XYZ file of C-alpha atoms in Angstrom:
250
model
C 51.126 128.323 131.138
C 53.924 126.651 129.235
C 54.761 129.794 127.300
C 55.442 131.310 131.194
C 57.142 128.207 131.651
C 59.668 128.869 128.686
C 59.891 132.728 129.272
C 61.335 131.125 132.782
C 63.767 129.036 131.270
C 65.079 131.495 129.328
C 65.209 134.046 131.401
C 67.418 131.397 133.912
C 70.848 131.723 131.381
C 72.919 134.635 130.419
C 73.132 136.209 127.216
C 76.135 134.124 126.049
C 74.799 131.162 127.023
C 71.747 131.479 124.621
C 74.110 132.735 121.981
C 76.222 129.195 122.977
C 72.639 127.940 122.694
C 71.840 129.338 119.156
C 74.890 128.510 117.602
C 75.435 124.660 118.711
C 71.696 124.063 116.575
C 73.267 125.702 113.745
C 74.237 123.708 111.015
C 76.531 126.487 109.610
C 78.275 126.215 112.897
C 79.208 122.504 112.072
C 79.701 123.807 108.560
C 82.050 126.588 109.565
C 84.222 124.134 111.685
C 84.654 121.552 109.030
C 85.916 123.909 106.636
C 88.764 125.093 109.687
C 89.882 121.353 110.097
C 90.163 121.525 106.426
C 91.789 124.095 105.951
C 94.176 124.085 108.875
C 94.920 120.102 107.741
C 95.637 121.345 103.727
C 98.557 123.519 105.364
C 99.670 120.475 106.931
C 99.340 118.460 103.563
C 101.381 121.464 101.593
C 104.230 121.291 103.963
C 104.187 116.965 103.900
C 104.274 117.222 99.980
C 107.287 120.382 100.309
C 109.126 117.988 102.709
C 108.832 115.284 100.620
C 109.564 117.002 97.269
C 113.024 117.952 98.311
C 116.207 116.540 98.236
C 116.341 115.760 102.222
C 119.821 114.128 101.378
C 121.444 118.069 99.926
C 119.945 119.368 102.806
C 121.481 117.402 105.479
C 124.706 117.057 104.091
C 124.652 120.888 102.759
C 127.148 120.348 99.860
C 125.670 117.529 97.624
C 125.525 118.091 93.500
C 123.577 115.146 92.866
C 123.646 116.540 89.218
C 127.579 116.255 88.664
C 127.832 113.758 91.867
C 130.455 115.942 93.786
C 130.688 117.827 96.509
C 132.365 120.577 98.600
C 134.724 119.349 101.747
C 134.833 121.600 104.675
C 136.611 121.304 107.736
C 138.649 123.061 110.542
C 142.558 122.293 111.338
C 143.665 122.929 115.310
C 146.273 122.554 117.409
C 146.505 119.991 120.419
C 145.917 120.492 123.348
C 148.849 120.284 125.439
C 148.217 121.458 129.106
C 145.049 123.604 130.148
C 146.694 126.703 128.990
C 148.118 126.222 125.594
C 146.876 124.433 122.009
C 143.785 123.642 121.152
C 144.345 126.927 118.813
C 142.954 127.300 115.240
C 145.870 126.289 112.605
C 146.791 129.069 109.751
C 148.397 128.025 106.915
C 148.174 124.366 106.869
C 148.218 122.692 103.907
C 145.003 120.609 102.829
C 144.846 118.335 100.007
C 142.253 115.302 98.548
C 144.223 112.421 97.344
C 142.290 110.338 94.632
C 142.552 106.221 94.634
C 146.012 106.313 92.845
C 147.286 108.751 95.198
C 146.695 111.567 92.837
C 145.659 115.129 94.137
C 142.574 116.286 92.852
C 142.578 119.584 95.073
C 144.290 121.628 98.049
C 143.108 124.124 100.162
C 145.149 126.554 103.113
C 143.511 127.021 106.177
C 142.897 130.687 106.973
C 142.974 132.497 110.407
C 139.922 130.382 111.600
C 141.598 127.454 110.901
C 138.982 126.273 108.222
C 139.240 125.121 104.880
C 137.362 124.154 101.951
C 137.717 122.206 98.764
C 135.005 122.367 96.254
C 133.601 119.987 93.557
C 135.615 116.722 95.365
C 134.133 113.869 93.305
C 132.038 111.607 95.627
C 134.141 108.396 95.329
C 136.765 107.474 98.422
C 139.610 109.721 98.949
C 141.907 110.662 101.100
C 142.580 114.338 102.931
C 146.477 114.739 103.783
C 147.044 117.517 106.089
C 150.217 118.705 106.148
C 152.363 121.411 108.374
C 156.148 121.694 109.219
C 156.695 120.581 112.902
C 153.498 118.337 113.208
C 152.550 114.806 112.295
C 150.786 114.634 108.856
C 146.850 113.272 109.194
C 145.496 111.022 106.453
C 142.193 110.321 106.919
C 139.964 108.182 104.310
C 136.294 109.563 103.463
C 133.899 110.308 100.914
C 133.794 113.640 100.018
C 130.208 115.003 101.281
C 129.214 112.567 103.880
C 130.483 114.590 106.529
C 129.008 118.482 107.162
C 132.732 119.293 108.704
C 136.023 117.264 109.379
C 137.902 118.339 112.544
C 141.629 117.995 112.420
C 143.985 118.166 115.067
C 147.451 118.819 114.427
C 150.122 116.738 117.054
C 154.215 118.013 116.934
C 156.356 115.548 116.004
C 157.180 113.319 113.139
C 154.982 110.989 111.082
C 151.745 110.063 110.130
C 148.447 109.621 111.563
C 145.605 107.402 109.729
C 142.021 107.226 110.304
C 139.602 105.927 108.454
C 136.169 107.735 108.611
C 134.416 106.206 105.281
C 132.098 104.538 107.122
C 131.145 107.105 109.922
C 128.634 108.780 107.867
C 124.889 108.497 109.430
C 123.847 110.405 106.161
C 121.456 107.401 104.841
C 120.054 107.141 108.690
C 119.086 111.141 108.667
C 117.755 111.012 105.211
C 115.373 108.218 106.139
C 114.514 109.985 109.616
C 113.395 113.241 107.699
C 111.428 111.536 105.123
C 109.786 109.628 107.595
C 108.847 112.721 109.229
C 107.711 114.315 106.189
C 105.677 110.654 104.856
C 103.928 111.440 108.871
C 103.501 115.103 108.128
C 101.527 114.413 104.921
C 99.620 111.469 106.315
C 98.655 113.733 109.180
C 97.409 116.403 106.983
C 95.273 113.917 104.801
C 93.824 112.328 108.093
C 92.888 115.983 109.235
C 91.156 116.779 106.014
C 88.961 113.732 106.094
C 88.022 114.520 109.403
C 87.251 117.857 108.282
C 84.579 116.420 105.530
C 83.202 114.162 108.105
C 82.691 116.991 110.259
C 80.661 118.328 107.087
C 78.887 115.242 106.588
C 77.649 115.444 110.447
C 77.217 111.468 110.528
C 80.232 110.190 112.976
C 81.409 112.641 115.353
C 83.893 110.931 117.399
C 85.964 109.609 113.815
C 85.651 113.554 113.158
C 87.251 114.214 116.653
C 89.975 111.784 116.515
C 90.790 112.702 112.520
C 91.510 116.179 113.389
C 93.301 115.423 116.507
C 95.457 113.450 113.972
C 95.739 116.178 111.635
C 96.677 118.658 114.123
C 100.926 116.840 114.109
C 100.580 117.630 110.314
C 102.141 121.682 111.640
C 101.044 123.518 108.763
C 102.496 126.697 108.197
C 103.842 125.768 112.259
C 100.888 127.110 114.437
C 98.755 128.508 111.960
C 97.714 124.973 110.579
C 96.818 123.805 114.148
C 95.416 126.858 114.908
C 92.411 126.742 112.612
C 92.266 122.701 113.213
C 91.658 123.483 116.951
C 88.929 126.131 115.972
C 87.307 123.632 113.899
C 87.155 121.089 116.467
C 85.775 123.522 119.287
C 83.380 124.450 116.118
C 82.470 121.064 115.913
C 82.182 120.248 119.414
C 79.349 123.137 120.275
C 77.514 121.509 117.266
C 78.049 117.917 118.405
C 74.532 117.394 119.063
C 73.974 117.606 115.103
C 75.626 114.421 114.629
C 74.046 111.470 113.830
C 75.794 109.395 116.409
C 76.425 111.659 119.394
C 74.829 110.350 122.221
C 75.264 111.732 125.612
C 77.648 109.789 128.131
């Protein structure tokens, strides 16, 4: 009678439910998604420790030597704009020099066709860039050579001199520290994942398992593939979550 009374039950689900069935009392099926957290989360961890490994400041600023302590200044010389018709024009030909402390140059550069210029190997102490063209005001403006991706100069006719003073513009430091931050998050992310990924293993606590690899999914290892095999894990480790110690139906 109760071996009727089975045959019934089973014969009341589909096929793919009693595969669902078979694999959630599986321990290779918790096994199998533990080791996809795991995984997925050790992408995340590579990528934290790449981040963090490299000069974030040469990257931002795209021009650093932190070796010699120089660096390469790059910018782009226009005309004003006078009505809505004319100016506003790239500048060929201007001259563009780096004036030391004493007022000694320690490099020029002539805009081409673009208008752009660039002096390399500027030591990174304050300076000053004199730009220079017949029929316009010269432009002195103060800055340390690398804090600044590209200086925009605009040349105004007349007689004279303009000064600015952009030495203490730069948001460098402030970038530097938001990118390491993100990379310090990006490697704690990945860490959290993989620990959730052993205690998906260890089958004891399965809601610290979920919440570990939800953690480790930000850690965007290798960008989707990481998160990809974290979210396989966790579906993994869901179908088995009746192998858990703890799970207890709500």
């Amino acid at each position: 009678m109760s071996e009727a009374d089975d045959d019934d039950e089973f014969d009341n689900h589909s096929a793919m439910e009693l595969w669902l069935h078979d694999l959630s009392v599986d321990s290779a099926t918790r096994v199998a998604g533990a080791l996809m957290i795991f995984i997925g989360s050790l992408l995340g961890v590579l990528l934290g420790i790449a981040l963090i490994s490299t000069n974030v400041g040469e990257i931002l600023a795209g021009q650093l030597d932190g070796s010699d302590g120089v660096a390469n200044v790059d910018g782009i010389v226009s005309t004003a704009l006078e009505d809505s018709t004319t100016g506003g024009e790239p500048a060929e030909g201007v001259r563009v020099g780096i004036l030391d402390s004493d007022e000694l140059e320690i490099g020029h550069d002539f805009t081409d066709s673009g208008g752009r210029f660039s002096i390399d190997d500027v030591p990174r102490r304050s300076s000053t860039l004199l730009v220079e063209h017949p029929g316009n005001r010269s432009v002195r403006i103060t800055l340390v050579p690398g804090d600044h991706a590209q200086i925009s100069v605009t040349l105004t006719p007349g007689e004279g001199v303009d000064e600015f003073d952009m030495s203490g513009e730069s948001h460098l430091g402030e970038s530097v520290l938001i990118a390491s931050t993100i990379a310090a998050l990006t490697l704690l992310a990945g860490l959290a994942g993989m620990v959730g990924g052993l205690e998906a293993y260890r089958g004891d606590r399965y809601r610290r398992t979920w919440w570990l690899s939800f953690f480790g999914l930000w850690s965007r290892g290798m960008l989707f593939i990481g998160p990809m095999f974290i979210l396989l894990g966790m579906g993994m480790t869901h179908l088995a979550r009746d192998q858990f110690t703890d799970y207890t139906e709500d």
